[in-house]
Amino acid sequence: MTIYQGPVFDMARQQFQVIADYLDIAHDQRERLLYPKRAITVSVPIHRDDGTTEVFQGYRVQHHLSLGPTKGGTRFAKSVDIGEVAALAIWMSWKCALAGLPYGGAKGGVTVDPASLSLRELEALSRRYMQEMIPFVGPHTDVMAPDMGTNEQVMAWFMDTYSVYRGETVTEIVTGKPVATGGTVGRREATGRGVVHLAMRAAESIDLNPSGASAIVQGFGNVGSVTATELALRGVKVIGVSDHTACLYDSAGLDVAKLNAHVAKHGTLAGFSTEAAFDPHALLTQKCDILVPAAMERVIDGGVASQLQCRILAEGANGPTTPDADLVLAERQEIFVVPDILCNAGGVVVSYFEWVQDLQQLFWEESEVNARLAQILDRAFTQVTTRAHRDNVSQRTAAMAIGVEKVAAAKEKRGLFP
Ligand code: NAD
C-alpha cells in the first residue's frame, strides 16, 4: 500500500519497471530507487477577495538526495495531487541525472485553478505555500522553479517570502526568477529553446530541412509559445497551436508573432481567430513534420499514437506519451521521438546555471548561457541516440536508463545508512 496513486504515478512506475528490467536492477533495489524520499502535504489558507477564507491543498515531493539537493517546479493546477507530483519528481530525477546535474528530482504544487484567483489572491497563495514549505526547503536542500500555472512573478514572491523569514536576501532558494531579482538571462526561454535545439538535432538525423517544414504545438504557455517562436525563427511553418481556451489550425501557417502579441494582451489564445478555429481533439493527429505536445500529461495514448502523422515527436511537456503509446511508437518506428526528460531538460539546465550564478554572485551573458545549454543538450542527445542504437531500444528507454543508472550508482557507492 502506498500514498502514491493515480494514472500519472502508475505511468512513472510502469516506465521504471521497463528500465529496471532492461538494466537488470536487483529486485530489492527497485523500491529504493523508485519511491520518493519525502512527501510533504500542507494546507494553504488564504483570504479571498470577498472576505471569506479558503483552504487549498499543497504538496512537495523530494525524490532522492543522493546526488545533491532536490530540484523541481511548482505547479498550480486543478489536476495536482500527490500521485501526479510524485511522478513529476521521479521524472525530474532521471532528467537531472541524464543532463549530468548535481540534483535529485522534486516537484510541488497546489490544487487550484490559478485563473480563478485575482492577482492579490495568487500572491497570498504563493507566499503562504512557500511559508508552509520553509522547514523543508533550502538552497542546499530543495530548490523550487516554475511549472504549469506559475511563473517568474510567483518565483519572486517565493524568494521574497523565504528571504524575509531568513532576514537576508537568499536568491538561490528558487530559480526561474525575474532577472531583476537575481534570475538569469535566458531562463524564461530555456525550455522552449532546448526543445527546438533538440528538434533540430532530430531533423538533422532524419534529413529533414527545417526551412519549409511544418509544426504543431499543443499548449501556448511558457514552453509552447517559446517553442513556436523559435521554430518560426528557423523557417518552420507553425500550422497548428492550442491552449486550454482555443485551438487554431492553418495549413498555410499561423503568424506566431501575432499569436504572441495576442496572448501578451489577452492572456490566452481565445478570440484570436474564428476562421482558424479547429477541433482540439484532432490537432495532434494532423499531418506535420514536428509535433510538440507542450501542455498536459498523457495526451498521446495508444489510440492517438497509432494515428500520429508527424516525423518528429518532440516532447515539451512532461509525460505526454503513455506506456501504451510507447508500444505503438516502437512498432511504427518511423517517428523520431525526443523523449520528455531529454527534450524539455533545457529548463532545469538553465535553472542550474541560475543557482550557480546566485551562489557565486557572478552573472553570465546570455550568449554564455545559451552556448553552455547547447553543449549539455548535445552531449545528452548523443548519449541517448548512441545508446538507443547500440542496444536497439527506444530513445525513451535509453534516456531513462542513463538517468536511472547514475542515480543507482550514487546510491550504491554511498551505501545504505546505517
Ligand atoms: P504554462 O502554465 O506556462 O502553460 C501551459 C499551457 O498549456 C497553457 O497555454 C495552457 O492553456 C495549456 N493547456 C492546458 N490544458 C490544455 C489542454 N487541455 N489543451 C491544450 N492546451 C492546454 O506551463 P509551462 O511551463 O509551459 O509547462 C507546460 C508543460 O511543460 C508542462 O508539462 C510542464 O511540466 C513542462 N515543463 C515546463 C518547464 C518550464 O520551464 N516551464 C520545464 C520542463 C517541462
mmCIF file of N, CA and C in Angstrom, residues 4 8-9 12 33-39 59-64 70-73 75 81-97 103-109 142 147 297 318 341 407:
data_model
loop_
_atom_site.group_PDB
_atom_site.id
_atom_site.type_symbol
_atom_site.label_atom_id
_atom_site.label_comp_id
_atom_site.label_asym_id
_atom_site.label_seq_id
_atom_site.Cartn_x
_atom_site.Cartn_y
_atom_site.Cartn_z
ATOM 1 N N TYR A 4 1.095 6.949 -2.997
ATOM 2 C CA TYR A 4 1.248 7.434 -4.378
ATOM 3 C C TYR A 4 0.309 6.661 -5.293
ATOM 4 N N VAL A 8 -1.013 9.075 -13.343
ATOM 5 C CA VAL A 8 0.304 9.634 -13.697
ATOM 6 C C VAL A 8 1.393 8.900 -12.928
ATOM 7 N N PHE A 9 1.116 8.604 -11.644
ATOM 8 C CA PHE A 9 2.106 7.839 -10.884
ATOM 9 C C PHE A 9 2.245 6.425 -11.456
ATOM 10 N N ALA A 12 4.608 6.554 -14.306
ATOM 11 C CA ALA A 12 6.028 6.658 -13.916
ATOM 12 C C ALA A 12 6.536 5.306 -13.421
ATOM 13 N N LEU A 33 14.921 2.833 -5.369
ATOM 14 C CA LEU A 33 15.146 3.795 -6.456
ATOM 15 C C LEU A 33 13.880 4.544 -6.848
ATOM 16 N N LEU A 34 12.749 3.849 -6.783
ATOM 17 C CA LEU A 34 11.515 4.451 -7.296
ATOM 18 C C LEU A 34 10.808 5.353 -6.286
ATOM 19 N N TYR A 35 10.685 4.907 -5.038
ATOM 20 C CA TYR A 35 9.818 5.652 -4.115
ATOM 21 C C TYR A 35 10.509 6.884 -3.553
ATOM 22 N N PRO A 36 9.760 8.003 -3.464
ATOM 23 C CA PRO A 36 10.360 9.257 -3.014
ATOM 24 C C PRO A 36 10.861 9.214 -1.578
ATOM 25 N N LYS A 37 11.908 9.983 -1.356
ATOM 26 C CA LYS A 37 12.491 10.164 -0.024
ATOM 27 C C LYS A 37 11.458 10.748 0.935
ATOM 28 N N ARG A 38 10.803 11.826 0.479
ATOM 29 C CA ARG A 38 9.852 12.532 1.363
ATOM 30 C C ARG A 38 8.682 13.065 0.552
ATOM 31 N N ALA A 39 7.541 13.148 1.214
ATOM 32 C CA ALA A 39 6.395 13.846 0.634
ATOM 33 C C ALA A 39 5.806 14.743 1.715
ATOM 34 N N TYR A 59 1.453 20.448 -1.983
ATOM 35 C CA TYR A 59 2.336 19.272 -1.880
ATOM 36 C C TYR A 59 3.755 19.631 -2.287
ATOM 37 N N ARG A 60 4.707 18.860 -1.796
ATOM 38 C CA ARG A 60 6.069 18.891 -2.314
ATOM 39 C C ARG A 60 6.610 17.480 -2.140
ATOM 40 N N VAL A 61 7.139 16.911 -3.200
ATOM 41 C CA VAL A 61 7.734 15.578 -3.122
ATOM 42 C C VAL A 61 9.202 15.692 -3.492
ATOM 43 N N GLN A 62 10.065 15.158 -2.624
ATOM 44 C CA GLN A 62 11.520 15.172 -2.862
ATOM 45 C C GLN A 62 11.931 13.727 -3.113
ATOM 46 N N HIS A 63 12.365 13.444 -4.333
ATOM 47 C CA HIS A 63 12.549 12.053 -4.722
ATOM 48 C C HIS A 63 13.800 11.417 -4.119
ATOM 49 N N HIS A 64 14.980 12.018 -4.350
ATOM 50 C CA HIS A 64 16.172 11.475 -3.688
ATOM 51 C C HIS A 64 17.210 12.568 -3.479
ATOM 52 N N THR A 70 17.491 18.533 -3.978
ATOM 53 C CA THR A 70 16.465 18.234 -4.977
ATOM 54 C C THR A 70 16.096 19.522 -5.709
ATOM 55 N N LYS A 71 15.535 19.336 -6.898
ATOM 56 C CA LYS A 71 15.256 20.479 -7.774
ATOM 57 C C LYS A 71 13.993 20.166 -8.539
ATOM 58 N N GLY A 72 13.091 21.136 -8.618
ATOM 59 C CA GLY A 72 11.901 20.880 -9.426
ATOM 60 C C GLY A 72 10.871 21.986 -9.324
ATOM 61 N N GLY A 73 9.974 21.982 -10.267
ATOM 62 C CA GLY A 73 8.997 23.049 -10.422
ATOM 63 C C GLY A 73 7.860 22.985 -9.413
ATOM 64 N N ARG A 75 3.694 23.501 -9.456
ATOM 65 C CA ARG A 75 2.564 23.554 -10.389
ATOM 66 C C ARG A 75 1.316 24.027 -9.666
ATOM 67 N N ASP A 81 -2.295 16.370 -7.584
ATOM 68 C CA ASP A 81 -2.473 15.521 -6.399
ATOM 69 C C ASP A 81 -1.124 14.875 -6.091
ATOM 70 N N ILE A 82 -1.060 14.148 -5.002
ATOM 71 C CA ILE A 82 0.235 13.630 -4.548
ATOM 72 C C ILE A 82 0.849 12.648 -5.565
ATOM 73 N N GLY A 83 -0.014 11.891 -6.252
ATOM 74 C CA GLY A 83 0.499 10.933 -7.231
ATOM 75 C C GLY A 83 1.136 11.646 -8.423
ATOM 76 N N GLU A 84 0.446 12.686 -8.918
ATOM 77 C CA GLU A 84 0.985 13.437 -10.060
ATOM 78 C C GLU A 84 2.302 14.113 -9.667
ATOM 79 N N VAL A 85 2.320 14.721 -8.491
ATOM 80 C CA VAL A 85 3.520 15.438 -8.047
ATOM 81 C C VAL A 85 4.687 14.455 -7.882
ATOM 82 N N ALA A 86 4.401 13.267 -7.325
ATOM 83 C CA ALA A 86 5.467 12.272 -7.141
ATOM 84 C C ALA A 86 6.013 11.806 -8.493
ATOM 85 N N ALA A 87 5.126 11.569 -9.452
ATOM 86 C CA ALA A 87 5.578 11.137 -10.782
ATOM 87 C C ALA A 87 6.482 12.208 -11.394
ATOM 88 N N LEU A 88 6.069 13.456 -11.280
ATOM 89 C CA LEU A 88 6.868 14.542 -11.856
ATOM 90 C C LEU A 88 8.223 14.660 -11.148
ATOM 91 N N ALA A 89 8.250 14.394 -9.839
ATOM 92 C CA ALA A 89 9.522 14.431 -9.091
ATOM 93 C C ALA A 89 10.449 13.310 -9.570
ATOM 94 N N ILE A 90 9.872 12.138 -9.792
ATOM 95 C CA ILE A 90 10.682 10.990 -10.256
ATOM 96 C C ILE A 90 11.269 11.292 -11.644
ATOM 97 N N TRP A 91 10.432 11.825 -12.533
ATOM 98 C CA TRP A 91 10.938 12.169 -13.881
ATOM 99 C C TRP A 91 12.048 13.211 -13.793
ATOM 100 N N MET A 92 11.894 14.153 -12.837
ATOM 101 C CA MET A 92 12.957 15.167 -12.667
ATOM 102 C C MET A 92 14.284 14.516 -12.285
ATOM 103 N N SER A 93 14.224 13.462 -11.469
ATOM 104 C CA SER A 93 15.472 12.782 -11.065
ATOM 105 C C SER A 93 16.187 12.205 -12.272
ATOM 106 N N TRP A 94 15.435 11.493 -13.114
ATOM 107 C CA TRP A 94 16.079 10.875 -14.290
ATOM 108 C C TRP A 94 16.586 11.977 -15.232
ATOM 109 N N LYS A 95 15.811 13.061 -15.324
ATOM 110 C CA LYS A 95 16.184 14.173 -16.219
ATOM 111 C C LYS A 95 17.482 14.843 -15.752
ATOM 112 N N CYS A 96 17.564 15.164 -14.465
ATOM 113 C CA CYS A 96 18.762 15.835 -13.945
ATOM 114 C C CYS A 96 19.984 14.935 -14.102
ATOM 115 N N ALA A 97 19.805 13.639 -13.829
ATOM 116 C CA ALA A 97 20.945 12.716 -13.936
ATOM 117 C C ALA A 97 21.378 12.586 -15.389
ATOM 118 N N TYR A 103 21.763 17.114 -8.905
ATOM 119 C CA TYR A 103 20.470 17.242 -8.223
ATOM 120 C C TYR A 103 19.714 15.924 -8.210
ATOM 121 N N GLY A 104 18.864 15.780 -7.200
ATOM 122 C CA GLY A 104 17.786 14.803 -7.263
ATOM 123 C C GLY A 104 16.540 15.532 -7.754
ATOM 124 N N GLY A 105 15.492 14.787 -8.014
ATOM 125 C CA GLY A 105 14.272 15.420 -8.527
ATOM 126 C C GLY A 105 13.312 15.785 -7.417
ATOM 127 N N ALA A 106 12.558 16.851 -7.626
ATOM 128 C CA ALA A 106 11.469 17.219 -6.711
ATOM 129 C C ALA A 106 10.339 17.799 -7.556
ATOM 130 N N LYS A 107 9.210 17.954 -6.972
ATOM 131 C CA LYS A 107 8.112 18.671 -7.624
ATOM 132 C C LYS A 107 7.149 19.083 -6.536
ATOM 133 N N GLY A 108 6.421 20.155 -6.798
ATOM 134 C CA GLY A 108 5.429 20.588 -5.821
ATOM 135 C C GLY A 108 4.240 21.169 -6.526
ATOM 136 N N GLY A 109 3.241 21.485 -5.753
ATOM 137 C CA GLY A 109 2.096 22.099 -6.398
ATOM 138 C C GLY A 109 0.970 22.355 -5.434
ATOM 139 N N ASP A 142 16.478 21.796 -1.189
ATOM 140 C CA ASP A 142 15.465 21.652 -2.239
ATOM 141 C C ASP A 142 15.211 23.023 -2.840
ATOM 142 N N ASP A 147 6.493 25.921 -12.975
ATOM 143 C CA ASP A 147 5.924 24.863 -13.818
ATOM 144 C C ASP A 147 4.554 25.391 -14.247
ATOM 145 N N GLU A 297 0.040 16.002 -19.273
ATOM 146 C CA GLU A 297 0.480 14.600 -19.375
ATOM 147 C C GLU A 297 -0.552 13.795 -20.152
ATOM 148 N N ASN A 318 5.917 17.310 -19.755
ATOM 149 C CA ASN A 318 6.345 16.127 -19.005
ATOM 150 C C ASN A 318 5.277 15.054 -19.145
ATOM 151 N N ILE A 341 12.278 13.692 -20.905
ATOM 152 C CA ILE A 341 13.361 14.001 -19.946
ATOM 153 C C ILE A 341 14.612 14.528 -20.646
ATOM 154 N N VAL A 407 21.724 7.450 -10.883
ATOM 155 C CA VAL A 407 21.177 7.520 -9.522
ATOM 156 C C VAL A 407 21.505 6.225 -8.779
#
